[in-house]
Short mmCIF file of C-alpha atoms in Angstrom, two decimals:
data_model
loop_
_atom_site.label_atom_id
_atom_site.label_comp_id
_atom_site.label_asym_id
_atom_site.label_seq_id
_atom_site.Cartn_x
_atom_site.Cartn_y
_atom_site.Cartn_z
CA MET M 285 109.75 144.80 75.96
CA ASN M 286 110.86 143.15 79.18
CA GLU M 287 112.90 140.02 78.44
CA TYR M 288 112.01 138.18 81.63
CA SER M 289 108.99 136.30 82.94
CA TYR M 290 105.89 138.41 83.50
CA TRP M 291 105.21 136.41 86.66
CA LEU M 292 108.29 137.88 88.35
CA ASP M 293 106.58 141.26 88.41
CA THR M 294 103.67 139.79 90.40
CA ILE M 295 105.83 138.77 93.40
CA PRO M 296 108.28 140.53 95.71
CA ARG M 297 111.82 140.27 94.39
CA PRO M 298 113.75 137.47 96.13
CA SER M 299 115.33 138.76 99.32
CA GLU M 300 117.79 135.92 99.74
CA SER M 301 121.35 136.49 98.61
CA ARG M 302 122.55 134.59 95.55
CA ILE M 303 126.13 134.77 96.86
CA PRO M 304 127.01 131.53 98.68
CA ASN M 305 128.22 131.96 102.24
CA PRO M 306 130.34 128.91 103.16
CA GLU M 307 130.22 129.86 106.83
CA PHE M 308 126.48 129.25 107.04
CA LEU M 309 126.06 126.34 104.59
CA PRO M 310 125.31 123.16 106.60
CA ARG M 311 128.11 120.62 106.35
CA GLU M 312 125.82 117.61 106.62
CA ALA M 313 122.18 116.69 106.15
CA ASP M 314 120.03 113.60 106.02
CA VAL M 315 118.99 114.57 102.49
CA VAL M 316 120.39 117.05 99.97
CA VAL M 317 117.85 118.13 97.35
CA VAL M 318 119.36 119.64 94.20
CA GLY M 319 117.03 122.25 92.70
CA ALA M 320 114.51 124.63 94.28
CA GLY M 321 111.62 124.31 91.85
CA TYR M 322 108.31 122.51 92.35
CA THR M 323 109.89 119.05 92.50
CA GLY M 324 112.65 119.89 94.96
CA LEU M 325 110.56 122.07 97.25
CA SER M 326 107.75 119.52 97.36
CA ALA M 327 110.26 116.80 98.23
CA ALA M 328 111.89 119.00 100.87
CA ARG M 329 108.54 119.79 102.46
CA ARG M 330 107.60 116.13 102.73
CA LEU M 331 111.01 115.04 104.03
CA ALA M 332 111.04 117.76 106.67
CA MET M 333 107.55 116.68 107.74
CA ALA M 334 108.98 113.17 108.16
CA GLY M 335 111.64 114.51 110.53
CA ALA M 336 114.65 114.51 108.20
CA SER M 337 117.24 117.29 108.12
CA VAL M 338 116.94 118.65 104.58
CA LEU M 339 119.18 120.99 102.60
CA VAL M 340 117.91 122.30 99.25
CA ILE M 341 120.72 123.60 97.04
CA GLU M 342 119.81 125.99 94.21
CA ARG M 343 122.30 127.51 91.77
CA GLU M 344 120.10 130.56 91.10
CA THR M 345 117.05 131.72 93.11
CA VAL M 346 113.95 129.84 94.25
CA GLY M 347 111.86 128.85 91.21
CA TRP M 348 114.37 130.33 88.76
CA GLY M 349 113.75 127.66 86.09
CA ALA M 350 110.49 126.41 84.63
CA SER M 351 108.71 126.87 87.96
CA SER M 352 108.48 130.63 87.40
CA ARG M 353 108.63 130.65 83.59
CA ASN M 354 105.66 128.47 82.62
CA GLY M 355 102.22 129.56 81.47
CA GLY M 356 100.42 128.68 84.68
CA GLN M 357 98.25 125.96 83.12
CA VAL M 358 97.37 123.09 85.47
CA LEU M 359 96.24 120.52 82.93
CA ALA M 360 94.23 117.35 83.41
CA GLY M 361 95.69 114.24 81.81
CA LEU M 362 99.20 113.69 80.51
CA LYS M 363 101.16 114.78 77.45
CA LEU M 364 100.08 111.57 75.70
CA ASP M 365 96.42 111.34 74.74
CA ALA M 366 94.16 108.55 75.97
CA GLN M 367 94.38 106.45 72.79
CA THR M 368 98.17 106.55 72.81
CA LEU M 369 98.22 105.50 76.46
CA VAL M 370 96.03 102.49 75.68
CA ASP M 371 97.98 101.54 72.55
CA ARG M 372 101.31 101.78 74.35
CA PHE M 373 100.56 100.36 77.79
CA GLY M 374 97.31 98.41 77.52
CA GLU M 375 94.04 99.24 79.24
CA ALA M 376 94.99 98.48 82.86
CA ARG M 377 98.26 100.43 82.84
CA ALA M 378 96.64 103.28 80.90
CA ARG M 379 94.01 103.63 83.61
CA GLU M 380 96.69 103.69 86.30
CA THR M 381 98.71 106.43 84.62
CA PHE M 382 95.62 108.51 83.84
CA ALA M 383 94.53 108.17 87.47
CA ALA M 384 97.99 109.37 88.53
CA ALA M 385 97.47 112.59 86.56
CA ALA M 386 94.14 113.17 88.32
CA ALA M 387 95.78 112.42 91.67
CA SER M 388 98.46 115.03 90.95
CA ILE M 389 95.87 117.81 90.65
CA ALA M 390 94.11 116.67 93.81
CA HIS M 391 97.47 116.65 95.61
CA LEU M 392 98.30 120.16 94.34
CA GLU M 393 95.00 121.46 95.67
CA THR M 394 95.63 119.78 99.03
CA VAL M 395 99.08 121.38 99.37
CA ILE M 396 97.72 124.83 98.45
CA ALA M 397 94.96 124.49 101.06
CA GLN M 398 97.15 123.00 103.81
CA GLU M 399 99.85 125.64 103.42
CA SER M 400 97.47 128.55 102.68
CA ILE M 401 99.39 129.47 99.51
CA ASP M 402 97.98 132.58 97.83
CA CYS M 403 98.69 131.75 94.18
CA GLU M 404 95.50 132.67 92.27
CA TYR M 405 94.62 129.02 91.73
CA GLU M 406 91.26 128.40 90.01
CA ARG M 407 89.55 125.41 88.40
CA THR M 408 88.95 127.20 85.12
CA GLY M 409 88.93 124.17 82.83
CA HIS M 410 90.91 123.99 79.60
CA LEU M 411 90.20 124.25 75.89
CA GLN M 412 91.99 122.14 73.30
CA ALA M 413 91.45 123.76 69.92
CA ALA M 414 91.39 121.77 66.67
CA TRP M 415 93.94 123.17 64.21
CA LYS M 416 92.38 121.18 61.34
CA PRO M 417 88.94 119.66 60.74
CA ARG M 418 90.31 116.13 61.10
CA HIS M 419 91.63 117.04 64.54
CA PHE M 420 88.06 117.73 65.69
CA ASP M 421 87.09 114.29 64.37
CA ALA M 422 89.86 112.88 66.57
CA PHE M 423 88.37 114.78 69.52
CA ARG M 424 85.14 112.81 69.05
CA ILE M 425 87.03 109.53 69.34
CA GLU M 426 88.95 110.85 72.37
CA GLN M 427 85.72 111.94 74.07
CA ALA M 428 84.19 108.49 73.73
CA LEU M 429 87.35 106.71 74.93
CA LEU M 430 87.76 108.99 77.94
CA ALA M 431 84.18 108.34 79.02
CA ARG M 432 84.19 104.60 78.40
CA MET M 433 87.59 103.64 79.77
CA PHE M 434 88.56 106.37 82.22
CA GLY M 435 85.22 107.70 83.44
CA HIS M 436 86.41 111.17 82.45
CA ARG M 437 83.88 113.49 80.85
CA VAL M 438 84.79 116.17 78.35
CA GLU M 439 82.56 118.28 76.12
CA LEU M 440 82.89 119.15 72.44
CA VAL M 441 82.06 122.54 70.97
CA SER M 442 81.62 122.79 67.20
CA ARG M 443 83.26 125.48 65.14
CA ALA M 444 79.89 127.11 64.61
CA GLU M 445 79.48 127.53 68.38
CA GLN M 446 83.07 127.97 69.53
CA ARG M 447 82.85 131.75 69.98
CA SER M 448 80.99 131.04 73.20
CA GLU M 449 84.40 129.84 74.46
CA ILE M 450 87.06 131.54 72.33
CA GLY M 451 87.11 134.69 70.20
CA THR M 452 88.59 133.32 67.00
CA ASP M 453 87.68 131.48 63.80
CA ALA M 454 91.20 130.09 63.40
CA TYR M 455 90.20 126.71 64.85
CA TYR M 456 87.76 123.96 63.85
CA GLY M 457 86.05 123.21 67.14
CA LEU M 458 87.05 122.63 70.74
CA LEU M 459 87.41 119.95 73.38
CA VAL M 460 86.54 121.33 76.84
CA ASP M 461 87.83 119.69 80.04
CA GLU M 462 86.48 121.24 83.23
CA ARG M 463 89.07 119.59 85.51
CA SER M 464 92.04 121.75 84.56
CA GLY M 465 93.00 124.97 86.27
CA SER M 466 95.12 128.10 86.23
CA ILE M 467 97.70 129.35 88.71
CA ASN M 468 100.24 132.09 89.21
CA PRO M 469 103.32 129.84 89.01
CA ALA M 470 105.77 132.26 90.64
CA ARG M 471 103.48 132.93 93.60
CA TYR M 472 102.97 129.19 93.96
CA VAL M 473 106.69 128.31 93.98
CA GLN M 474 107.39 131.09 96.48
CA GLY M 475 104.60 129.78 98.68
CA LEU M 476 105.92 126.23 98.39
CA ALA M 477 109.39 127.43 99.44
CA SER M 478 107.92 129.19 102.46
CA ALA M 479 106.04 126.00 103.37
CA ALA M 480 109.22 123.90 103.11
CA ARG M 481 111.09 126.37 105.35
CA ARG M 482 108.28 126.40 107.92
CA ARG M 483 108.47 122.62 108.04
CA GLY M 484 112.20 122.84 108.78
CA ALA M 485 114.01 122.57 105.43
CA CYS M 486 117.04 124.77 104.76
CA ILE M 487 117.23 126.37 101.28
CA ALA M 488 120.62 127.59 100.04
CA THR M 489 120.36 129.74 96.90
CA GLY M 490 123.19 131.06 94.75
CA THR M 491 124.97 127.76 95.34
CA GLY M 492 125.83 125.39 92.50
CA VAL M 493 126.45 121.66 92.81
CA THR M 494 129.68 120.77 91.01
CA THR M 495 130.05 117.03 91.71
CA LEU M 496 128.18 114.23 93.44
CA GLU M 497 130.25 111.35 94.77
CA ARG M 498 129.31 108.21 96.68
CA ARG M 499 131.64 107.40 99.57
CA GLY M 500 131.00 104.44 101.84
CA GLY M 501 127.25 104.49 101.40
CA ARG M 502 126.97 108.27 101.84
CA TRP M 503 127.18 111.21 99.47
CA ARG M 504 129.80 113.91 99.18
CA VAL M 505 128.03 116.86 97.55
CA ALA M 506 130.61 119.35 96.32
CA THR M 507 129.16 122.84 95.90
CA THR M 508 130.40 126.34 95.18
CA GLY M 509 129.86 127.01 98.88
CA GLY M 510 131.75 123.98 100.18
CA ASP M 511 131.20 120.25 100.60
CA VAL M 512 128.14 118.70 102.22
CA ASP M 513 127.88 115.14 103.56
CA ALA M 514 124.47 113.49 103.06
CA ALA M 515 122.82 110.12 103.48
CA ASN M 516 120.62 110.63 100.40
CA VAL M 517 120.39 112.89 97.37
CA VAL M 518 117.29 113.93 95.43
CA LEU M 519 117.86 115.33 91.93
CA ALA M 520 115.16 117.88 91.11
CA THR M 521 116.70 119.76 88.20
CA ASN M 522 114.41 118.64 85.32
CA GLY M 523 115.10 120.81 82.23
CA TYR M 524 118.24 122.26 83.83
CA THR M 525 119.96 118.97 84.66
CA GLY M 526 123.70 119.29 84.15
CA ALA M 527 127.07 117.59 84.36
CA ALA M 528 126.86 116.86 88.10
CA SER M 529 124.26 114.17 87.37
CA PRO M 530 125.24 112.54 84.03
CA ALA M 531 122.96 109.51 84.45
CA LEU M 532 119.88 111.72 84.58
CA THR M 533 121.22 114.00 81.86
CA ARG M 534 121.24 111.03 79.45
CA ARG M 535 117.53 110.49 80.05
CA LEU M 536 116.12 114.02 79.76
CA VAL M 537 115.91 116.26 76.69
CA PRO M 538 115.67 120.00 77.48
CA ILE M 539 113.42 121.84 75.03
CA GLY M 540 112.90 125.58 74.93
CA SER M 541 109.40 126.91 75.45
CA TYR M 542 108.64 130.59 74.94
CA ILE M 543 105.91 133.02 76.00
CA ILE M 544 104.92 136.59 75.20
CA ALA M 545 102.52 138.74 77.21
CA THR M 546 100.51 141.63 75.83
CA GLU M 547 99.68 144.90 77.47
CA PRO M 548 96.56 144.62 79.68
CA LEU M 549 93.38 144.22 77.63
CA THR M 550 90.17 146.05 78.40
CA ALA M 551 87.42 144.09 80.13
CA ILE M 552 85.49 143.96 76.84
CA GLU M 553 88.53 142.74 74.87
CA ALA M 554 89.36 140.07 77.44
CA ALA M 555 85.77 138.81 77.55
CA ALA M 556 85.72 138.54 73.77
CA ILE M 557 88.95 136.49 73.68
CA LEU M 558 88.32 133.95 76.46
CA PRO M 559 84.90 134.68 77.99
CA ARG M 560 85.17 131.92 80.61
CA ARG M 561 88.87 132.64 81.25
CA ARG M 562 89.85 129.06 80.56
CA VAL M 563 93.42 128.06 79.78
CA ALA M 564 93.86 126.90 76.21
CA PHE M 565 96.17 125.11 73.79
CA ASP M 566 95.79 123.77 70.27
CA SER M 567 96.31 120.45 68.53
CA LYS M 568 99.48 121.22 66.52
CA HIS M 569 102.80 119.56 67.27
CA PHE M 570 104.32 123.06 67.33
CA LEU M 571 101.42 124.06 69.51
CA TYR M 572 100.27 127.43 70.77
CA TYR M 573 99.04 127.79 74.35
CA PHE M 574 97.43 130.85 75.87
CA ARG M 575 95.47 132.27 78.79
CA LEU M 576 94.47 135.51 80.47
CA THR M 577 96.26 136.74 83.57
CA ARG M 578 94.63 138.29 86.61
CA ASP M 579 95.27 141.76 85.12
CA SER M 580 93.86 140.65 81.73
CA ARG M 581 97.03 140.32 79.71
CA LEU M 582 97.03 137.58 77.10
CA LEU M 583 99.91 135.18 77.64
CA PHE M 584 100.65 133.41 74.35
CA GLY M 585 103.29 130.70 74.23
CA GLY M 586 104.61 127.81 72.23
CA ARG M 587 107.53 125.82 70.92
CA ALA M 588 108.66 128.67 68.72
CA GLU M 589 111.68 126.60 67.79
CA PHE M 590 112.64 123.05 68.70
CA SER M 591 115.84 123.66 70.59
CA ALA M 592 117.19 123.93 74.08
CA HIS M 593 116.55 127.46 75.29
CA PRO M 594 119.39 129.91 74.59
CA ALA M 595 118.88 133.46 75.85
CA ALA M 596 119.81 134.92 72.45
CA SER M 597 116.76 133.32 70.83
CA THR M 598 114.13 135.05 73.01
CA ARG M 599 113.59 137.97 70.64
CA ARG M 600 113.46 135.69 67.62
CA ALA M 601 110.93 133.45 69.37
CA ALA M 602 108.90 136.50 70.42
CA ALA M 603 108.61 137.61 66.80
CA ILE M 604 107.42 134.12 65.79
CA LEU M 605 104.86 134.05 68.59
CA ARG M 606 103.62 137.54 67.78
CA ARG M 607 102.83 136.37 64.24
CA GLY M 608 101.05 133.36 65.71
CA LEU M 609 99.02 135.55 68.06
CA ALA M 610 97.98 137.78 65.15
CA ARG M 611 96.88 134.72 63.18
CA VAL M 612 94.77 133.30 66.02
CA PHE M 613 93.52 136.64 67.36
CA PRO M 614 93.80 139.21 64.54
CA GLN M 615 91.89 141.72 66.67
CA LEU M 616 94.94 141.87 68.97
CA ALA M 617 97.55 142.30 66.24
CA ASP M 618 98.23 145.92 67.23
CA LYS M 619 98.56 145.28 70.95
CA SER M 620 101.99 145.92 72.35
CA ILE M 621 104.04 143.00 73.65
CA GLU M 622 105.35 143.97 77.07
CA TYR M 623 107.07 140.71 78.11
CA ALA M 624 108.90 137.93 76.29
CA TRP M 625 110.79 135.07 77.88
CA GLY M 626 111.75 131.45 77.52
CA GLY M 627 112.86 128.48 79.56
CA ASN M 628 113.47 124.77 79.41
CA VAL M 629 110.96 122.00 79.83
CA ALA M 630 112.25 118.42 79.96
CA PHE M 631 110.98 115.62 77.74
CA THR M 632 111.61 111.92 78.11
CA ARG M 633 111.99 109.56 75.17
CA ASP M 634 108.41 108.26 75.55
CA GLN M 635 106.91 111.57 76.79
CA MET M 636 106.03 110.12 80.19
CA PRO M 637 107.16 111.64 83.52
CA ARG M 638 109.32 109.53 85.79
CA ALA M 639 110.51 109.24 89.38
CA GLY M 640 112.87 106.67 90.82
CA LYS M 641 116.47 105.96 91.71
CA LEU M 642 119.49 106.10 89.39
CA GLU M 643 122.97 105.10 90.50
CA GLY M 644 121.98 105.64 94.12
CA ALA M 645 120.37 109.08 93.70
CA TYR M 646 116.63 109.66 93.78
CA PHE M 647 114.98 111.79 91.09
CA ALA M 648 111.70 113.03 89.64
CA ALA M 649 111.57 114.72 86.24
CA GLY M 650 110.42 114.66 82.60
CA TYR M 651 107.04 116.37 82.86
CA CYS M 652 106.83 117.23 79.15
CA GLY M 653 105.10 120.57 79.72
CA HIS M 654 102.58 119.22 82.26
CA GLY M 655 104.70 119.87 85.31
CA ILE M 656 102.96 122.11 87.84
CA ALA M 657 100.81 119.47 89.49
CA MET M 658 102.89 116.44 88.46
CA ALA M 659 106.19 117.88 89.74
CA THR M 660 104.57 118.69 93.08
CA TYR M 661 103.09 115.19 93.25
CA LEU M 662 106.14 113.19 92.18
CA GLY M 663 108.42 115.30 94.37
CA ASP M 664 106.22 114.34 97.31
CA LEU M 665 106.09 110.66 96.30
CA ILE M 666 109.84 110.30 95.88
CA ALA M 667 110.39 112.00 99.24
CA ARG M 668 108.09 109.50 100.89
CA ARG M 669 110.18 106.73 99.32
CA VAL M 670 113.40 108.30 100.60
CA ALA M 671 111.79 108.40 104.04
CA GLY M 672 111.29 104.63 103.87
CA GLU M 673 107.69 104.22 102.67
CA PRO M 674 107.17 101.32 100.23
CA ILE M 675 105.77 103.25 97.25
CA GLU M 676 104.32 101.34 94.29
CA HIS M 677 103.32 103.68 91.50
CA PRO M 678 103.09 103.48 87.68
CA LEU M 679 105.40 106.49 87.25
CA ILE M 680 108.13 105.30 89.63
CA ASP M 681 110.71 103.52 87.51
CA ASP M 682 114.20 102.56 88.69
CA ARG M 683 114.82 101.00 85.25
CA PHE M 684 114.39 104.31 83.43
CA ALA M 685 116.47 103.71 80.30
CA ALA M 686 118.92 106.20 78.85
CA ILE M 687 118.36 107.57 75.34
CA PRO M 688 120.69 105.73 72.91
CA PHE M 689 123.67 107.75 71.60
CA TYR M 690 122.70 110.74 73.78
CA ARG M 691 124.95 112.43 76.33
CA GLY M 692 122.88 115.50 77.16
CA THR M 693 123.43 117.65 74.07
CA PRO M 694 120.18 117.45 72.02
CA TRP M 695 121.81 117.60 68.58
CA PHE M 696 118.73 115.95 67.05
CA LEU M 697 116.20 118.66 67.99
CA PRO M 698 116.43 120.60 64.70
CA LEU M 699 115.65 117.38 62.80
CA ILE M 700 112.68 116.67 65.06
CA GLY M 701 111.54 120.26 64.54
CA VAL M 702 111.54 119.85 60.75
CA TYR M 703 109.61 116.58 61.09
CA TYR M 704 106.92 118.11 63.31
CA ARG M 705 106.57 121.20 61.13
CA LEU M 706 105.86 118.90 58.19
CA ARG M 707 103.37 116.96 60.32
CA ASP M 708 101.58 120.22 61.16
CA LEU M 709 101.38 121.08 57.48
CA VAL M 710 99.94 117.76 56.34
CA GLY M 711 98.60 116.01 59.47
#
């Protein structure tokens, strides 16, 4: 079993050196972007298009974090369901935030088309599977609310008919949303990096940021490859935010998400599992999510444990997910697992993504597992703001509050995990 992301075997291995070369690291830039994932590369692309000199600094390689580790699901909507949005924000604000999620997918598609990125993107639609009968009842309420308030149409498929969409009896009906899609996340992040470079951005990999310091209205960015002077800084580290940016660290909770990938299935097996090749997830708090790859492997992921991702837990998480796969798709119980990996997603306290400015530094983060389109979109929006555009947007929030009694170590995650496991048992 390969303990690294399956997606890495679908792209050429990075050619850039991970060893910093101080001689060639620029000593100044209009903007330093910290992090070469979707957020940072999208911001760098937009800033370079605006004529700024841009340096992207990445501790590892391009897309090393969640941008190459995710399941490749481009999901309509947000982490919070429509009713929660309305209850929390009121009807007008709920419409604005829901529209922002739709705009993020449209923006993603525009970038892919404009930059000719070959990343296997398709509008496959998604399935949300009801873990319990009462969850399907909730889908009926959600369907009506989405149509009435957001003009967003979804379809329901009863348990008796769900095998037209998914080859299992483990669930109690489905909600189908045609506006979601699938993507090869590693090919996409590589293509986005190439686009940023073509536009004029410089990307320095193998270079860690150690401290960020404001001096006379400018930034001193201390790195493992030397110091860089910059007019502005964009923090694009999401689930890998560290000590160099403590203000953002106090607002983001890194949570480990894990995925296994089977050996390739036969055409008949794949068609029986997901005949329309939609991406899918279920209605548990400790949810499962799954999809077929281009070569017909089943990727099966989830929050196998509620913790920040440590490398030592990958095998343990893989065993948990294998049992989950066998429960949902018992016909695949004997298939070999050829890949297992994990990585961090970042949650905010209210499970809403954010972009804005904290202590002088710009940021975009907190995608709560819905990051492919939203990170691309908010990275672009925050770059436009850095470039001087007056951006008004429901997800741009300079008053983004820190989590009380939290300094970046999520000591409370095991307690939350116990709570959600109990909710899955009884809810």
